N, CA, C and O atoms as a GROMACS GRO file, in nm:
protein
  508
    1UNK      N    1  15.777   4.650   1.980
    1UNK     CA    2  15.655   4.657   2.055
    1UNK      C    3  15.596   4.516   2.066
    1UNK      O    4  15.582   4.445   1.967
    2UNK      N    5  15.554   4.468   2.219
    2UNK     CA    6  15.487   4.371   2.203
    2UNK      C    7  15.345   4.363   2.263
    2UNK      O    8  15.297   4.383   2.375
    3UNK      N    9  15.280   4.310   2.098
    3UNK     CA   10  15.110   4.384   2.134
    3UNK      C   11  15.048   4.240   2.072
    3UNK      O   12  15.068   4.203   1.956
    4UNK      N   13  14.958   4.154   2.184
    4UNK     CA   14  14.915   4.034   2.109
    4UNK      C   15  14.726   4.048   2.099
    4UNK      O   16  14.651   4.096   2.184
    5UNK      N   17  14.705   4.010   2.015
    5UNK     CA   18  14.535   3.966   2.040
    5UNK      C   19  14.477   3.883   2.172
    5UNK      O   20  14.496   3.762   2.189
    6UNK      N   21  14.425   3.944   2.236
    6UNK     CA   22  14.375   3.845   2.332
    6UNK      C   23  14.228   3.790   2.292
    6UNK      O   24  14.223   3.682   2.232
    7UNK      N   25  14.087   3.868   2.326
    7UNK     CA   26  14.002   3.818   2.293
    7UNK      C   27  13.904   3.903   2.172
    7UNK      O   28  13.927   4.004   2.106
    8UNK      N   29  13.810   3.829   2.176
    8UNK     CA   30  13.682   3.934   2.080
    8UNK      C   31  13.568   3.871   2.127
    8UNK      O   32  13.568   3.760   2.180
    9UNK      N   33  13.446   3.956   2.103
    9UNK     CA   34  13.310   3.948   2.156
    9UNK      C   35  13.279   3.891   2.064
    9UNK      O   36  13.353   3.928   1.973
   10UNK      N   37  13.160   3.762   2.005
   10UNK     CA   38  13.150   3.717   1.913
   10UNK      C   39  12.981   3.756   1.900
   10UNK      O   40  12.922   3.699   1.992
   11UNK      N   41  12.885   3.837   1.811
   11UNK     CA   42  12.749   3.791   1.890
   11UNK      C   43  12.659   3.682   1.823
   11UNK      O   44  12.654   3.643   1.706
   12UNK      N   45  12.610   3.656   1.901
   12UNK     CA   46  12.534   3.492   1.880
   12UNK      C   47  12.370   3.512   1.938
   12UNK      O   48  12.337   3.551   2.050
   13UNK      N   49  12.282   3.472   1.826
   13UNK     CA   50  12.133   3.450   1.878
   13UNK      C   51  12.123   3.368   1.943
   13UNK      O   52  12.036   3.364   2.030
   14UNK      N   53  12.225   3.260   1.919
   14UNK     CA   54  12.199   3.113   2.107
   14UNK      C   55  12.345   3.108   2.130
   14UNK      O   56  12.370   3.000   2.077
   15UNK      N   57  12.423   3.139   2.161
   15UNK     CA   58  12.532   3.195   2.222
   15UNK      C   59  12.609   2.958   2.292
   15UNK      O   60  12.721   2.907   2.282
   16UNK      N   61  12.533   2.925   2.324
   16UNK     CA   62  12.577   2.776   2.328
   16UNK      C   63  12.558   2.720   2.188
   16UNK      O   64  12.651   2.666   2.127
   17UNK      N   65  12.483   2.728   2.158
   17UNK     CA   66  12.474   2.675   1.989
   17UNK      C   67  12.567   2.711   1.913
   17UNK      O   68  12.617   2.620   1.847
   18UNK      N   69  12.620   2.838   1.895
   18UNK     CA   70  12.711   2.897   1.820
   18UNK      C   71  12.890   2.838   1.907
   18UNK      O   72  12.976   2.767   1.855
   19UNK      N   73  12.889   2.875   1.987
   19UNK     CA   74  13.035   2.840   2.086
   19UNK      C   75  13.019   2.670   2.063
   19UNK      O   76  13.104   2.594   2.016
   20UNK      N   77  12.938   2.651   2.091
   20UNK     CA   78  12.980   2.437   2.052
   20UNK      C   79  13.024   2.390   1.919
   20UNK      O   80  13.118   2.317   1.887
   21UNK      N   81  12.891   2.477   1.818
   21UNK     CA   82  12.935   2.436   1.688
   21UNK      C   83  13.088   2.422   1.669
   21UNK      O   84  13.144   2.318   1.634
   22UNK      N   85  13.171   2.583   1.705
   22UNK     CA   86  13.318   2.577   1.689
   22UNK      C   87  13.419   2.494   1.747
   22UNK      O   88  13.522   2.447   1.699
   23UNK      N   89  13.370   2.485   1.852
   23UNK     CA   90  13.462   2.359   1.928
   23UNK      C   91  13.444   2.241   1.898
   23UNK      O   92  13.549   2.180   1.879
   24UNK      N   93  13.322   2.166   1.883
   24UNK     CA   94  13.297   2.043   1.847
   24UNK      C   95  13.372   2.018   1.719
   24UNK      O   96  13.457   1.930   1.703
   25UNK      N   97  13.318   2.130   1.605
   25UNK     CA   98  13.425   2.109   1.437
   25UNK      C   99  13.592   2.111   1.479
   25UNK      O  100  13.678   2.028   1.451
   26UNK      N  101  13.603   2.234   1.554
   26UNK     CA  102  13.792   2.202   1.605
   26UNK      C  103  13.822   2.126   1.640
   26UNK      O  104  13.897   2.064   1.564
   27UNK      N  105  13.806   2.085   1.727
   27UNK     CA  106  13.815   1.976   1.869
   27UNK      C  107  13.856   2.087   1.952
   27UNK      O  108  13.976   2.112   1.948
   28UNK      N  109  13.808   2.135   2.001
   28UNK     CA  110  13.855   2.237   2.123
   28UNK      C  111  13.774   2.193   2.262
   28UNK      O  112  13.680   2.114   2.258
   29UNK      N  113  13.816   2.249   2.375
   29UNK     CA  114  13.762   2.251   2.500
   29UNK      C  115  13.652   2.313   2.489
   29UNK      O  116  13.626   2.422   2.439
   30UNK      N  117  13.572   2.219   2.551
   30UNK     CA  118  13.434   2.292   2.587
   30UNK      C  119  13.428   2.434   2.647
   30UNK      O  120  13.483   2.467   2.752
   31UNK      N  121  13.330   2.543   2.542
   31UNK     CA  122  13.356   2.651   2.627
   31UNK      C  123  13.324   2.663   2.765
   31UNK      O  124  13.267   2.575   2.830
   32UNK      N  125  13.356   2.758   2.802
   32UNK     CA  126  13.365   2.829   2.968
   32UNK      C  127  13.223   2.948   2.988
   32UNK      O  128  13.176   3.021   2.901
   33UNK      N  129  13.190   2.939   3.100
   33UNK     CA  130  13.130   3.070   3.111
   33UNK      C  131  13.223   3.168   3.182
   33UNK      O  132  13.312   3.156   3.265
   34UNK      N  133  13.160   3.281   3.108
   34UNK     CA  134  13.308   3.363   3.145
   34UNK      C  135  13.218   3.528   3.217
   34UNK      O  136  13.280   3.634   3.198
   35UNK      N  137  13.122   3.533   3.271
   35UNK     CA  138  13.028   3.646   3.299
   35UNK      C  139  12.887   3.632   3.208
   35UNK      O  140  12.803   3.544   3.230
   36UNK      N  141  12.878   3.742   3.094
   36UNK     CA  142  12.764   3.686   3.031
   36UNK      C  143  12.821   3.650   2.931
   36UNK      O  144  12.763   3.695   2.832
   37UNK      N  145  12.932   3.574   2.900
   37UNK     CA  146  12.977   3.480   2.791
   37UNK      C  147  13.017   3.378   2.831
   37UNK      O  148  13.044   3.354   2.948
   38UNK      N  149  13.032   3.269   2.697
   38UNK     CA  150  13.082   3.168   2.670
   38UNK      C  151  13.176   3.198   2.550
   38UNK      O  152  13.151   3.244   2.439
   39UNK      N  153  13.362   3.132   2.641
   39UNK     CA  154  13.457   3.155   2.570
   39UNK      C  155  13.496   3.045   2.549
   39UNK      O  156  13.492   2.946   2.622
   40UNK      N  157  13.552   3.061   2.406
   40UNK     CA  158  13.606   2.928   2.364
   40UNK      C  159  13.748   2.955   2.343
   40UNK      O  160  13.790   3.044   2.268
   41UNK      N  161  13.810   2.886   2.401
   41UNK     CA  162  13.971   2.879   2.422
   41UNK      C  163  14.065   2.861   2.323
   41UNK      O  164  14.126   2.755   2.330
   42UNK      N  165  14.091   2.930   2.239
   42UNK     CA  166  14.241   2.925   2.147
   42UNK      C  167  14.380   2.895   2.151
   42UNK      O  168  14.409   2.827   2.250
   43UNK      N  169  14.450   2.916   2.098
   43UNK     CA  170  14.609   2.908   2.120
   43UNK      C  171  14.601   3.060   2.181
   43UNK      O  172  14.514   3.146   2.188
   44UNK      N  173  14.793   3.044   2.241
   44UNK     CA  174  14.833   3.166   2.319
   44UNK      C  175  14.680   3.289   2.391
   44UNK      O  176  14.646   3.406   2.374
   45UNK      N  177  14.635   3.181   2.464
   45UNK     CA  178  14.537   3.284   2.546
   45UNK      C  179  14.429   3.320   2.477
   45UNK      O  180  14.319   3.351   2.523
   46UNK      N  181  14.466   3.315   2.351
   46UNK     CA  182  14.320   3.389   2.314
   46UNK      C  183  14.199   3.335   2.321
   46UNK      O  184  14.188   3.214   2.304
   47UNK      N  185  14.067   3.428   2.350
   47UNK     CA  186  13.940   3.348   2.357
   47UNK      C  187  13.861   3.415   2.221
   47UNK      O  188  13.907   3.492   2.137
   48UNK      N  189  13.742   3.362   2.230
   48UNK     CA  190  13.650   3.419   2.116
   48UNK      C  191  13.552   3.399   2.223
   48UNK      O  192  13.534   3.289   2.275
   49UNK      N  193  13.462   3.552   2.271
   49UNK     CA  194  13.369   3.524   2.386
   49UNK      C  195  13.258   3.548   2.325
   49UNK      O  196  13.229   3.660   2.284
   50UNK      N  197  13.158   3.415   2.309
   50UNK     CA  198  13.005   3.460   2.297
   50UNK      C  199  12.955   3.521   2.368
   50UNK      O  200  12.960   3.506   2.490
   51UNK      N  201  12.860   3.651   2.277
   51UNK     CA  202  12.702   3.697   2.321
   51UNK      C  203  12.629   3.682   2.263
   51UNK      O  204  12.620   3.684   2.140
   52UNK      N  205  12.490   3.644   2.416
   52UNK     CA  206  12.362   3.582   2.345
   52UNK      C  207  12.318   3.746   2.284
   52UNK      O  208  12.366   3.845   2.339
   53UNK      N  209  12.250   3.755   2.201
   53UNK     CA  210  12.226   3.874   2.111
   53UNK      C  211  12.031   3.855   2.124
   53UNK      O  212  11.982   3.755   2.070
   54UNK      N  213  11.966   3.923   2.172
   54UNK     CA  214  11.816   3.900   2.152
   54UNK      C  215  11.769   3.909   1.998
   54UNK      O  216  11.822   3.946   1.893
   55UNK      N  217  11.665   3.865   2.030
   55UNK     CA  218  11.587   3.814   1.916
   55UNK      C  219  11.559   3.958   1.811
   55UNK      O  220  11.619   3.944   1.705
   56UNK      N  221  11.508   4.046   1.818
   56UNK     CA  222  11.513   4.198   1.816
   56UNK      C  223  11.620   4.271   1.788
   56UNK      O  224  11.611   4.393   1.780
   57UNK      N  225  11.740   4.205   1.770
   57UNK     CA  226  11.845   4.270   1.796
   57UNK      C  227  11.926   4.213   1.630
   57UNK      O  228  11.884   4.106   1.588
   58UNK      N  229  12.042   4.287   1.539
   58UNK     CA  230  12.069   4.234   1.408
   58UNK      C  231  12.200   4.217   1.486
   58UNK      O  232  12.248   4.268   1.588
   59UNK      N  233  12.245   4.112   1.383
   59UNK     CA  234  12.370   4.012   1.407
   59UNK      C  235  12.415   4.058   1.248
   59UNK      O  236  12.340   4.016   1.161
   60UNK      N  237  12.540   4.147   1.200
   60UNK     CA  238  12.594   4.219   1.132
   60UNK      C  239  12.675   4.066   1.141
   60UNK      O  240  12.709   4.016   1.248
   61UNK      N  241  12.701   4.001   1.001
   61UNK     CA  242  12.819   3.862   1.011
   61UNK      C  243  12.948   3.913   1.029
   61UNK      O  244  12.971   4.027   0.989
   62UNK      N  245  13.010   3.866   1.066
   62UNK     CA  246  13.151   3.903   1.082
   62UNK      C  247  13.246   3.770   1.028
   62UNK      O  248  13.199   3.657   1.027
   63UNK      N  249  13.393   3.802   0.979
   63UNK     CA  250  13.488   3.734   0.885
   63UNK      C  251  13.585   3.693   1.026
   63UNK      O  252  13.643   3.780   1.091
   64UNK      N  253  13.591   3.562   1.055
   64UNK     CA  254  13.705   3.488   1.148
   64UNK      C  255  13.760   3.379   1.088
   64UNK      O  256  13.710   3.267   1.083
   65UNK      N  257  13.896   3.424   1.030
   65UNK     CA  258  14.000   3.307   0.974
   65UNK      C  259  14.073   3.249   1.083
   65UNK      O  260  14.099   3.321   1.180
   66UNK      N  261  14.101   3.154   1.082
   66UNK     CA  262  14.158   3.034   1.161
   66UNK      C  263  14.326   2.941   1.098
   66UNK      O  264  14.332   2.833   1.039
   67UNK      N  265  14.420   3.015   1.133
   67UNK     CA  266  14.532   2.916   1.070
   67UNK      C  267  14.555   2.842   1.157
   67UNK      O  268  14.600   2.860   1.270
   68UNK      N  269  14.497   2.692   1.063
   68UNK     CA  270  14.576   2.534   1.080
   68UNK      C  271  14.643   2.453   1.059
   68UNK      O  272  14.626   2.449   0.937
   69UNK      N  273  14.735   2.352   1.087
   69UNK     CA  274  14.715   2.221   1.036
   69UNK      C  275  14.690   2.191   0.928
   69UNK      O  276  14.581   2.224   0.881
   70UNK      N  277  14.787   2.112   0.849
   70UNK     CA  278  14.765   2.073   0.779
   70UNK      C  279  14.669   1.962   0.826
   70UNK      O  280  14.576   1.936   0.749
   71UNK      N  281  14.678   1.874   0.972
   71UNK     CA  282  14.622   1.747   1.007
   71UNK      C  283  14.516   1.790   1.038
   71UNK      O  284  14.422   1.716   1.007
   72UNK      N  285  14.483   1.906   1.101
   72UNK     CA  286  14.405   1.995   1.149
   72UNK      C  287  14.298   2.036   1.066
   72UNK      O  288  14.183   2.034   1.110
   73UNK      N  289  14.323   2.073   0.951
   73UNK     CA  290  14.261   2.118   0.813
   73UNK      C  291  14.142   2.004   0.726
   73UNK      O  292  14.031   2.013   0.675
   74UNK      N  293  14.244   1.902   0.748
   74UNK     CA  294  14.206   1.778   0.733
   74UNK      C  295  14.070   1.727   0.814
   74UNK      O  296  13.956   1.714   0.769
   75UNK      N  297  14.119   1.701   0.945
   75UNK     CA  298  13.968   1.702   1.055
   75UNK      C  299  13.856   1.772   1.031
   75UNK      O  300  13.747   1.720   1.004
   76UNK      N  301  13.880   1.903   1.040
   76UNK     CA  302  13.770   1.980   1.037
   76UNK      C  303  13.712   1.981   0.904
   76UNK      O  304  13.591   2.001   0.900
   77UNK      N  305  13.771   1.964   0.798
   77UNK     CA  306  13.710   1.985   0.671
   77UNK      C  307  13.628   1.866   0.640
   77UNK      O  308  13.529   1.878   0.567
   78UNK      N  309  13.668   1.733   0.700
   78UNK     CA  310  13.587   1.606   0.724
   78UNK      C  311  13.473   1.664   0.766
   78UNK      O  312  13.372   1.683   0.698
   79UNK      N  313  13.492   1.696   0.892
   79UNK     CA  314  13.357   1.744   0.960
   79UNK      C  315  13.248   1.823   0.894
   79UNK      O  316  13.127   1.801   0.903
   80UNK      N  317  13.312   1.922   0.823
   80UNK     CA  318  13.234   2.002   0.732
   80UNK      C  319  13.136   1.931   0.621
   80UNK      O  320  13.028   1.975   0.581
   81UNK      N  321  13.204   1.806   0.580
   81UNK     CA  322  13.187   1.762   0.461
   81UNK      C  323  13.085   1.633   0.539
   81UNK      O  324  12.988   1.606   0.468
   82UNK      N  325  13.088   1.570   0.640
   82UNK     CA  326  13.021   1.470   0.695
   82UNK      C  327  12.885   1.561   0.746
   82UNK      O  328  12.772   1.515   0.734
   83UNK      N  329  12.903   1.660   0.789
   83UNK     CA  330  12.821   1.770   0.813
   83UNK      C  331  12.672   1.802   0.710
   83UNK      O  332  12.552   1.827   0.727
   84UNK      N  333  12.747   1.788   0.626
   84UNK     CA  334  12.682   1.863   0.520
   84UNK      C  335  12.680   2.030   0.475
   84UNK      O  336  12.615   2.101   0.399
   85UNK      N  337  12.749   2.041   0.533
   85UNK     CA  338  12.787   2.231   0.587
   85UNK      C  339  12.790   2.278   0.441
   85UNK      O  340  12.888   2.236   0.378
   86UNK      N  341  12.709   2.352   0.377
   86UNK     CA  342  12.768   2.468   0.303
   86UNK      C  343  12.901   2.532   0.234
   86UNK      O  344  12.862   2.611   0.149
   87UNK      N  345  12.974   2.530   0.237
   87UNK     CA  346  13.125   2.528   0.205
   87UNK      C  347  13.170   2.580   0.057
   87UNK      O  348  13.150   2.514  -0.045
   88UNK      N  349  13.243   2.730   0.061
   88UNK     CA  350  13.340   2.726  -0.061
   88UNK      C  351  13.457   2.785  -0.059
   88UNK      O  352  13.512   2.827   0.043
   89UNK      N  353  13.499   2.791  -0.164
   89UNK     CA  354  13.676   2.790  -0.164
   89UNK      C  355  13.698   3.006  -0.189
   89UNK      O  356  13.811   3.052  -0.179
   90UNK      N  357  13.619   3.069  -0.209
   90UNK     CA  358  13.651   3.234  -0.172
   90UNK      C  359  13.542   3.245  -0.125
   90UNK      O  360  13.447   3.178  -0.084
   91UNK      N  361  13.592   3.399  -0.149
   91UNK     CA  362  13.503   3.465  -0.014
   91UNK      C  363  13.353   3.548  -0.078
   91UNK      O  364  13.274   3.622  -0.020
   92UNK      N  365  13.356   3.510  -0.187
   92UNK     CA  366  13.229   3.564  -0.280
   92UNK      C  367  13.152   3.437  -0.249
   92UNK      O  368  13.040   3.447  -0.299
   93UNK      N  369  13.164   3.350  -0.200
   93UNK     CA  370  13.090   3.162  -0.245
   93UNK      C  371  13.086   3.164  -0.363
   93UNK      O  372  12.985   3.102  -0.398
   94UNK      N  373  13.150   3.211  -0.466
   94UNK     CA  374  13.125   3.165  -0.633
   94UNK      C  375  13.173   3.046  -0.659
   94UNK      O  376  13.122   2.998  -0.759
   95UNK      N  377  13.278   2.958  -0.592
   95UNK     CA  378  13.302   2.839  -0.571
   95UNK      C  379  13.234   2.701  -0.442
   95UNK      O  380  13.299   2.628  -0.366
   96UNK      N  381  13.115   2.709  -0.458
   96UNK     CA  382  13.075   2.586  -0.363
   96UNK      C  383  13.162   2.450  -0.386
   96UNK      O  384  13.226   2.401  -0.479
   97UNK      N  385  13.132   2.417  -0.256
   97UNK     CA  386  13.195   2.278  -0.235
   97UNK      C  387  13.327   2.258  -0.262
   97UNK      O  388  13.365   2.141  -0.254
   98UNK      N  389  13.434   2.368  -0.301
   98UNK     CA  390  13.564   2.343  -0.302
   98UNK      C  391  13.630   2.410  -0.236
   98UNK      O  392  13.560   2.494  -0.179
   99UNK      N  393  13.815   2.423  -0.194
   99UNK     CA  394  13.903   2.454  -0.134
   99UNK      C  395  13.981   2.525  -0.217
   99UNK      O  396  13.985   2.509  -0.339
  100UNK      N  397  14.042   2.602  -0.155
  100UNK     CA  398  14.149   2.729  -0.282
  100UNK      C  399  14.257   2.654  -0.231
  100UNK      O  400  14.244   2.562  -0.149
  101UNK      N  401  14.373   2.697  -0.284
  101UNK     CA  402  14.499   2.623  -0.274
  101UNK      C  403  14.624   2.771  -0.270
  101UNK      O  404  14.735   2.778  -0.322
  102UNK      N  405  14.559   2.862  -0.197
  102UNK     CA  406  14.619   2.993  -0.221
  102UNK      C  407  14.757   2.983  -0.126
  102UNK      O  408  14.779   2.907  -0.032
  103UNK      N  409  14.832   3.076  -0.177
  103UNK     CA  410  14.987   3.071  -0.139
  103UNK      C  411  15.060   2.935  -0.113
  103UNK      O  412  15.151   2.921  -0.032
  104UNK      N  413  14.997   2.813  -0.210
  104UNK     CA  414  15.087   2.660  -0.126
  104UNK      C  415  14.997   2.608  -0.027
  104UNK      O  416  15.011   2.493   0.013
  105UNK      N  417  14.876   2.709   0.030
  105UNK     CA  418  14.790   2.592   0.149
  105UNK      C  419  14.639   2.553   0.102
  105UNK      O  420  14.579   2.547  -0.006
  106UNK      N  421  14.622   2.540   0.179
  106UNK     CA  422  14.444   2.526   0.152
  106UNK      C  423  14.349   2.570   0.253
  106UNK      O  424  14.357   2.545   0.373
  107UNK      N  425  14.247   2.646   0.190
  107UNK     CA  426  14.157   2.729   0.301
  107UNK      C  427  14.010   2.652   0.199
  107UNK      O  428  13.997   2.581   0.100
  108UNK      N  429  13.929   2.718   0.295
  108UNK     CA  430  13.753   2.733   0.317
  108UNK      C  431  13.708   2.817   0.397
  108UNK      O  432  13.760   2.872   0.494
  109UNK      N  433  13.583   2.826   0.341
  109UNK     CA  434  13.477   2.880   0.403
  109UNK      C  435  13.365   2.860   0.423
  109UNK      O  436  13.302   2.800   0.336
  110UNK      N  437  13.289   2.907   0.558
  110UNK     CA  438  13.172   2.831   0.553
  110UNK      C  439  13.098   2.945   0.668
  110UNK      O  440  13.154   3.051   0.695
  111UNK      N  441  12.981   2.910   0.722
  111UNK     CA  442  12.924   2.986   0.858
  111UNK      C  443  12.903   2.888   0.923
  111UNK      O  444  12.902   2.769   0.894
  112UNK      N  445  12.877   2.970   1.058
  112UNK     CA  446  12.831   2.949   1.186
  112UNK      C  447  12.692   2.939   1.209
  112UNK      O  448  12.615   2.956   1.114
  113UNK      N  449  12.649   2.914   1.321
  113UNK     CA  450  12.482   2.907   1.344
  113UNK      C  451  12.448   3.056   1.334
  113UNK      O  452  12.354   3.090   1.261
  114UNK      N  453  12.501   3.128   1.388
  114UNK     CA  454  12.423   3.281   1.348
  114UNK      C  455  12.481   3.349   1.239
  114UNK      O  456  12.460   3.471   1.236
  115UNK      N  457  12.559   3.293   1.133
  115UNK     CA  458  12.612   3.340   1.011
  115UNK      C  459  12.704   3.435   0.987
  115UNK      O  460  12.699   3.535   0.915
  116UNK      N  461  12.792   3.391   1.060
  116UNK     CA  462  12.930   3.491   1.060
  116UNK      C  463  13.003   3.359   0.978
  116UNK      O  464  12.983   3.237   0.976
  117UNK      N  465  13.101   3.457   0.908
  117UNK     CA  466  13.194   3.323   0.841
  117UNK      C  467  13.273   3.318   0.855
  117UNK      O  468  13.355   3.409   0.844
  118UNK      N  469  13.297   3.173   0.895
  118UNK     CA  470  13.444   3.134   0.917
  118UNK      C  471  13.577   3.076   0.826
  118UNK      O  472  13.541   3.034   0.716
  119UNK      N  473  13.629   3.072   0.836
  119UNK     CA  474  13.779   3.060   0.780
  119UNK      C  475  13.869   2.999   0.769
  119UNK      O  476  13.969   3.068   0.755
  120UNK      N  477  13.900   2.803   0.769
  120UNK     CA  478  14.016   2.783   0.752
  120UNK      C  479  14.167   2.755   0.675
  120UNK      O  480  14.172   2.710   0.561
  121UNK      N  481  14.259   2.780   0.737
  121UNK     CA  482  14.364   2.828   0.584
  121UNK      C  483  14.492   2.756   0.678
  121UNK      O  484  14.497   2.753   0.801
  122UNK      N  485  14.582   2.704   0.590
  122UNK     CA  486  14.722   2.573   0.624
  122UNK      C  487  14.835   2.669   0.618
  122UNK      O  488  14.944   2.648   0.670
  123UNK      N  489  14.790   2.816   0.529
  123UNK     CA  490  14.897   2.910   0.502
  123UNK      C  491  14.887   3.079   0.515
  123UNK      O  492  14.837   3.135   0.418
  124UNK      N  493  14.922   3.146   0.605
  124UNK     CA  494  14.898   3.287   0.585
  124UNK      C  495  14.886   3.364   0.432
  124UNK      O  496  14.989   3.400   0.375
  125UNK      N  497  14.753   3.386   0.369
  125UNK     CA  498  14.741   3.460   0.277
  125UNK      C  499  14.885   3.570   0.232
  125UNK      O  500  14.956   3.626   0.316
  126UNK      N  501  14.895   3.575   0.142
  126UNK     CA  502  15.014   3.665   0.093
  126UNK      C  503  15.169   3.653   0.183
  126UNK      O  504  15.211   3.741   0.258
  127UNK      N  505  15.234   3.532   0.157
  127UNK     CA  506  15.292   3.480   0.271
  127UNK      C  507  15.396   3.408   0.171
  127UNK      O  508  15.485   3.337   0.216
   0.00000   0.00000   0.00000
């Protein structure tokens, strides 16, 4: 069977604030407007499409891991760290400011402007 991920709705209280943050830390293409979103462009097609979410309205965080690069891993975790970003190595934050080294790679975690957390990892978990 061939069945791939294409996109997901992401929701966002400023929907440009949130879509830049990610691209600017990746280096990705500036998102797109895509109807009432802004998509930010992935590998093989996939997007991650912001919605602006009103003020009135709850933003439930949601978990988006990202496999990179080792060179890749590197960049962005600069960024994080030049940032000042928040950052730890599981998914409890009982480790601030460090990186796990799980299966041979290295991941983090951290959030977004509307506090969904994100994810990057050099190695597929249980792999």
């Amino acid at each position: 069977m061939a069945i791939a991920f294409n996109h997901t709705i992401v929701a966002a209280r400023d929907r440009r604030e949130s879509a830049t943050f990610l691209t600017e830390l990746f280096g990705l293409p500036e998102p797109k407007e895509f109807g009432h979103f802004l998509a930010v462009a992935l590998e093989h097609g996939v997007t991650l499409d912001y919605a602006q979410v009103g003020e009135s309205e709850e933003i439930r965080p949601q978990h988006y891991a990202f496999l990179v690069s080792e060179d890749d891993f590197d960049a962005i975790y600069g960024k994080i760290r030049d940032r000042n970003l928040p950052h730890w190595a599981d998914p409890r934050g009982s480790r601030p400011g460090e990186i796990n080294h799980n299966d041979g790679g290295r991941g983090v975690y951290f959030q977004d402007p509307s506090g969904h957390y994100l994810e990057i990892i050099t190695r597929p978990y249980g792999g």
